[in-house]
């Protein structure tokens, strides 16, 4: 199911009894809820319970550019940082997708000697994972400003209240009810 951070925050507030059915959270409540949601998911990851979801993103390429950073903020592509890439395609100006068949570790990309080769399409995608952002490398270097489409697993993270994520089955309920517990002190309410 695809939801926004805001729909999850408001559902948690309803479970807690801090928001009536049909009502909306104020901007301040939504931002406080977003911070609590992010902190809770970060804590779960530290405790060995990272939550992954699938996402499909689309990014505009710059002709002659072989590498791009991807991450939640300050990256060339602002998106959840990929953990595992499941598929990649280059879409040209005619809306025709060409699959990037080789998704390889960064080490394999490093072994390519002639990195100056260009083509309208890339045949290889390598990922160099980083802490906050990862770097994507395309080979040959795309010679056209086409679009890169990525299907990948990423840690569930919500950058804004409007961020959407397709949650795996059962995750939404766990997140909503645990977020209600996290939000309890903010509203001076104790969850039942």
mmCIF file of C-alpha atoms in Angstrom, residues 63-191:
data_model
loop_
_atom_site.group_PDB
_atom_site.id
_atom_site.type_symbol
_atom_site.label_atom_id
_atom_site.label_comp_id
_atom_site.label_asym_id
_atom_site.label_seq_id
_atom_site.Cartn_x
_atom_site.Cartn_y
_atom_site.Cartn_z
ATOM 1 C CA UNK A 63 24.609 14.090 -21.402
ATOM 2 C CA UNK A 64 28.261 13.225 -20.782
ATOM 3 C CA UNK A 65 27.844 12.581 -17.039
ATOM 4 C CA UNK A 66 28.773 9.078 -15.870
ATOM 5 C CA UNK A 67 28.078 9.264 -12.116
ATOM 6 C CA UNK A 68 25.320 10.597 -9.885
ATOM 7 C CA UNK A 69 24.772 10.639 -6.143
ATOM 8 C CA UNK A 70 21.433 9.437 -4.784
ATOM 9 C CA UNK A 71 20.121 10.001 -1.284
ATOM 10 C CA UNK A 72 17.586 11.811 0.862
ATOM 11 C CA UNK A 73 19.145 15.294 0.605
ATOM 12 C CA UNK A 74 22.090 17.052 -0.995
ATOM 13 C CA UNK A 75 22.404 14.434 -3.754
ATOM 14 C CA UNK A 76 22.081 14.727 -7.539
ATOM 15 C CA UNK A 77 18.982 12.525 -7.247
ATOM 16 C CA UNK A 78 16.891 13.227 -4.146
ATOM 17 C CA UNK A 79 15.344 9.885 -3.230
ATOM 18 C CA UNK A 80 15.661 7.126 -0.674
ATOM 19 C CA UNK A 81 19.154 5.629 -0.840
ATOM 20 C CA UNK A 82 19.093 2.237 -2.627
ATOM 21 C CA UNK A 83 20.022 -0.866 -0.676
ATOM 22 C CA UNK A 84 19.482 -3.352 -3.531
ATOM 23 C CA UNK A 85 18.758 -2.363 -7.125
ATOM 24 C CA UNK A 86 16.279 -4.773 -8.733
ATOM 25 C CA UNK A 87 16.104 -3.209 -12.188
ATOM 26 C CA UNK A 88 17.226 -0.191 -14.202
ATOM 27 C CA UNK A 89 16.203 1.262 -17.552
ATOM 28 C CA UNK A 90 17.133 4.201 -19.765
ATOM 29 C CA UNK A 91 14.064 5.897 -21.263
ATOM 30 C CA UNK A 92 14.729 7.917 -24.406
ATOM 31 C CA UNK A 93 12.855 10.905 -25.817
ATOM 32 C CA UNK A 94 10.392 8.572 -27.586
ATOM 33 C CA UNK A 95 9.392 6.962 -24.252
ATOM 34 C CA UNK A 96 11.134 3.736 -25.180
ATOM 35 C CA UNK A 97 12.804 1.933 -22.278
ATOM 36 C CA UNK A 98 16.023 0.003 -22.720
ATOM 37 C CA UNK A 99 17.011 -2.234 -19.826
ATOM 38 C CA UNK A 100 20.423 -1.885 -18.225
ATOM 39 C CA UNK A 101 21.227 -5.583 -18.104
ATOM 40 C CA UNK A 102 24.351 -5.500 -15.937
ATOM 41 C CA UNK A 103 23.857 -4.203 -12.404
ATOM 42 C CA UNK A 104 27.245 -4.825 -10.836
ATOM 43 C CA UNK A 105 29.298 -4.080 -7.716
ATOM 44 C CA UNK A 106 31.426 -0.923 -7.799
ATOM 45 C CA UNK A 107 34.608 -3.039 -7.966
ATOM 46 C CA UNK A 108 33.565 -4.379 -11.359
ATOM 47 C CA UNK A 109 33.054 -0.816 -12.648
ATOM 48 C CA UNK A 110 36.510 0.124 -11.356
ATOM 49 C CA UNK A 111 38.018 -2.639 -13.485
ATOM 50 C CA UNK A 112 36.812 -0.957 -16.715
ATOM 51 C CA UNK A 113 39.827 0.706 -18.308
ATOM 52 C CA UNK A 114 38.232 2.855 -20.988
ATOM 53 C CA UNK A 115 35.677 4.883 -19.043
ATOM 54 C CA UNK A 116 35.460 7.646 -21.690
ATOM 55 C CA UNK A 117 33.279 5.527 -23.972
ATOM 56 C CA UNK A 118 29.886 7.130 -24.702
ATOM 57 C CA UNK A 119 26.568 5.863 -26.031
ATOM 58 C CA UNK A 120 22.953 7.067 -25.880
ATOM 59 C CA UNK A 121 22.283 4.125 -23.555
ATOM 60 C CA UNK A 122 24.185 2.597 -20.650
ATOM 61 C CA UNK A 123 24.707 -1.158 -20.550
ATOM 62 C CA UNK A 124 26.087 -1.308 -17.000
ATOM 63 C CA UNK A 125 25.090 0.262 -13.679
ATOM 64 C CA UNK A 126 27.331 0.077 -10.619
ATOM 65 C CA UNK A 127 26.559 1.287 -7.116
ATOM 66 C CA UNK A 128 29.087 2.552 -4.597
ATOM 67 C CA UNK A 129 27.162 2.585 -1.305
ATOM 68 C CA UNK A 130 27.772 5.424 1.102
ATOM 69 C CA UNK A 131 26.532 6.357 4.555
ATOM 70 C CA UNK A 132 24.148 9.162 3.587
ATOM 71 C CA UNK A 133 24.233 8.948 -0.209
ATOM 72 C CA UNK A 134 25.276 6.311 -2.709
ATOM 73 C CA UNK A 135 26.931 6.930 -6.065
ATOM 74 C CA UNK A 136 25.570 5.401 -9.267
ATOM 75 C CA UNK A 137 27.967 4.844 -12.186
ATOM 76 C CA UNK A 138 26.734 4.315 -15.744
ATOM 77 C CA UNK A 139 28.803 2.710 -18.508
ATOM 78 C CA UNK A 140 29.152 3.635 -21.267
ATOM 79 C CA UNK A 141 28.621 7.269 -20.278
ATOM 80 C CA UNK A 142 25.212 8.347 -21.631
ATOM 81 C CA UNK A 143 25.647 10.799 -24.509
ATOM 82 C CA UNK A 144 22.023 11.966 -24.349
ATOM 83 C CA UNK A 145 19.926 13.569 -21.641
ATOM 84 C CA UNK A 146 17.607 10.596 -21.307
ATOM 85 C CA UNK A 147 15.860 9.399 -18.149
ATOM 86 C CA UNK A 148 17.117 6.784 -15.711
ATOM 87 C CA UNK A 149 14.412 4.632 -14.125
ATOM 88 C CA UNK A 150 15.369 2.618 -11.037
ATOM 89 C CA UNK A 151 13.452 -0.110 -9.232
ATOM 90 C CA UNK A 152 15.071 -0.798 -5.890
ATOM 91 C CA UNK A 153 14.770 -1.704 -2.263
ATOM 92 C CA UNK A 154 15.480 1.120 0.147
ATOM 93 C CA UNK A 155 15.303 1.695 3.853
ATOM 94 C CA UNK A 156 11.929 3.218 4.557
ATOM 95 C CA UNK A 157 12.492 6.887 5.339
ATOM 96 C CA UNK A 158 10.220 9.884 5.003
ATOM 97 C CA UNK A 159 11.977 13.154 4.084
ATOM 98 C CA UNK A 160 8.789 15.243 4.133
ATOM 99 C CA UNK A 161 5.185 14.769 5.215
ATOM 100 C CA UNK A 162 4.361 14.310 1.505
ATOM 101 C CA UNK A 163 6.946 11.552 0.932
ATOM 102 C CA UNK A 164 5.296 8.378 -0.368
ATOM 103 C CA UNK A 165 6.507 4.833 0.057
ATOM 104 C CA UNK A 166 4.993 1.486 -0.844
ATOM 105 C CA UNK A 167 5.117 -0.351 2.467
ATOM 106 C CA UNK A 168 5.405 -4.132 2.570
ATOM 107 C CA UNK A 169 2.344 -5.990 3.933
ATOM 108 C CA UNK A 170 1.909 -5.598 7.698
ATOM 109 C CA UNK A 171 4.406 -2.750 8.069
ATOM 110 C CA UNK A 172 1.844 0.050 7.998
ATOM 111 C CA UNK A 173 -0.003 -1.252 11.056
ATOM 112 C CA UNK A 174 3.244 -1.749 12.995
ATOM 113 C CA UNK A 175 4.425 1.753 12.127
ATOM 114 C CA UNK A 176 1.103 3.440 12.938
ATOM 115 C CA UNK A 177 0.611 1.816 16.333
ATOM 116 C CA UNK A 178 4.231 2.217 17.438
ATOM 117 C CA UNK A 179 4.207 5.837 16.299
ATOM 118 C CA UNK A 180 1.096 6.375 18.442
ATOM 119 C CA UNK A 181 3.154 5.222 21.451
ATOM 120 C CA UNK A 182 5.994 7.597 20.433
ATOM 121 C CA UNK A 183 3.577 10.531 20.086
ATOM 122 C CA UNK A 184 1.815 9.927 23.435
ATOM 123 C CA UNK A 185 3.998 12.253 25.557
ATOM 124 C CA UNK A 186 3.688 15.065 22.979
ATOM 125 C CA UNK A 187 -0.099 15.083 23.455
ATOM 126 C CA UNK A 188 0.028 14.152 27.156
ATOM 127 C CA UNK A 189 -1.927 11.006 26.316
ATOM 128 C CA UNK A 190 -1.219 7.434 27.288
ATOM 129 C CA UNK A 191 -1.958 4.825 24.629
#
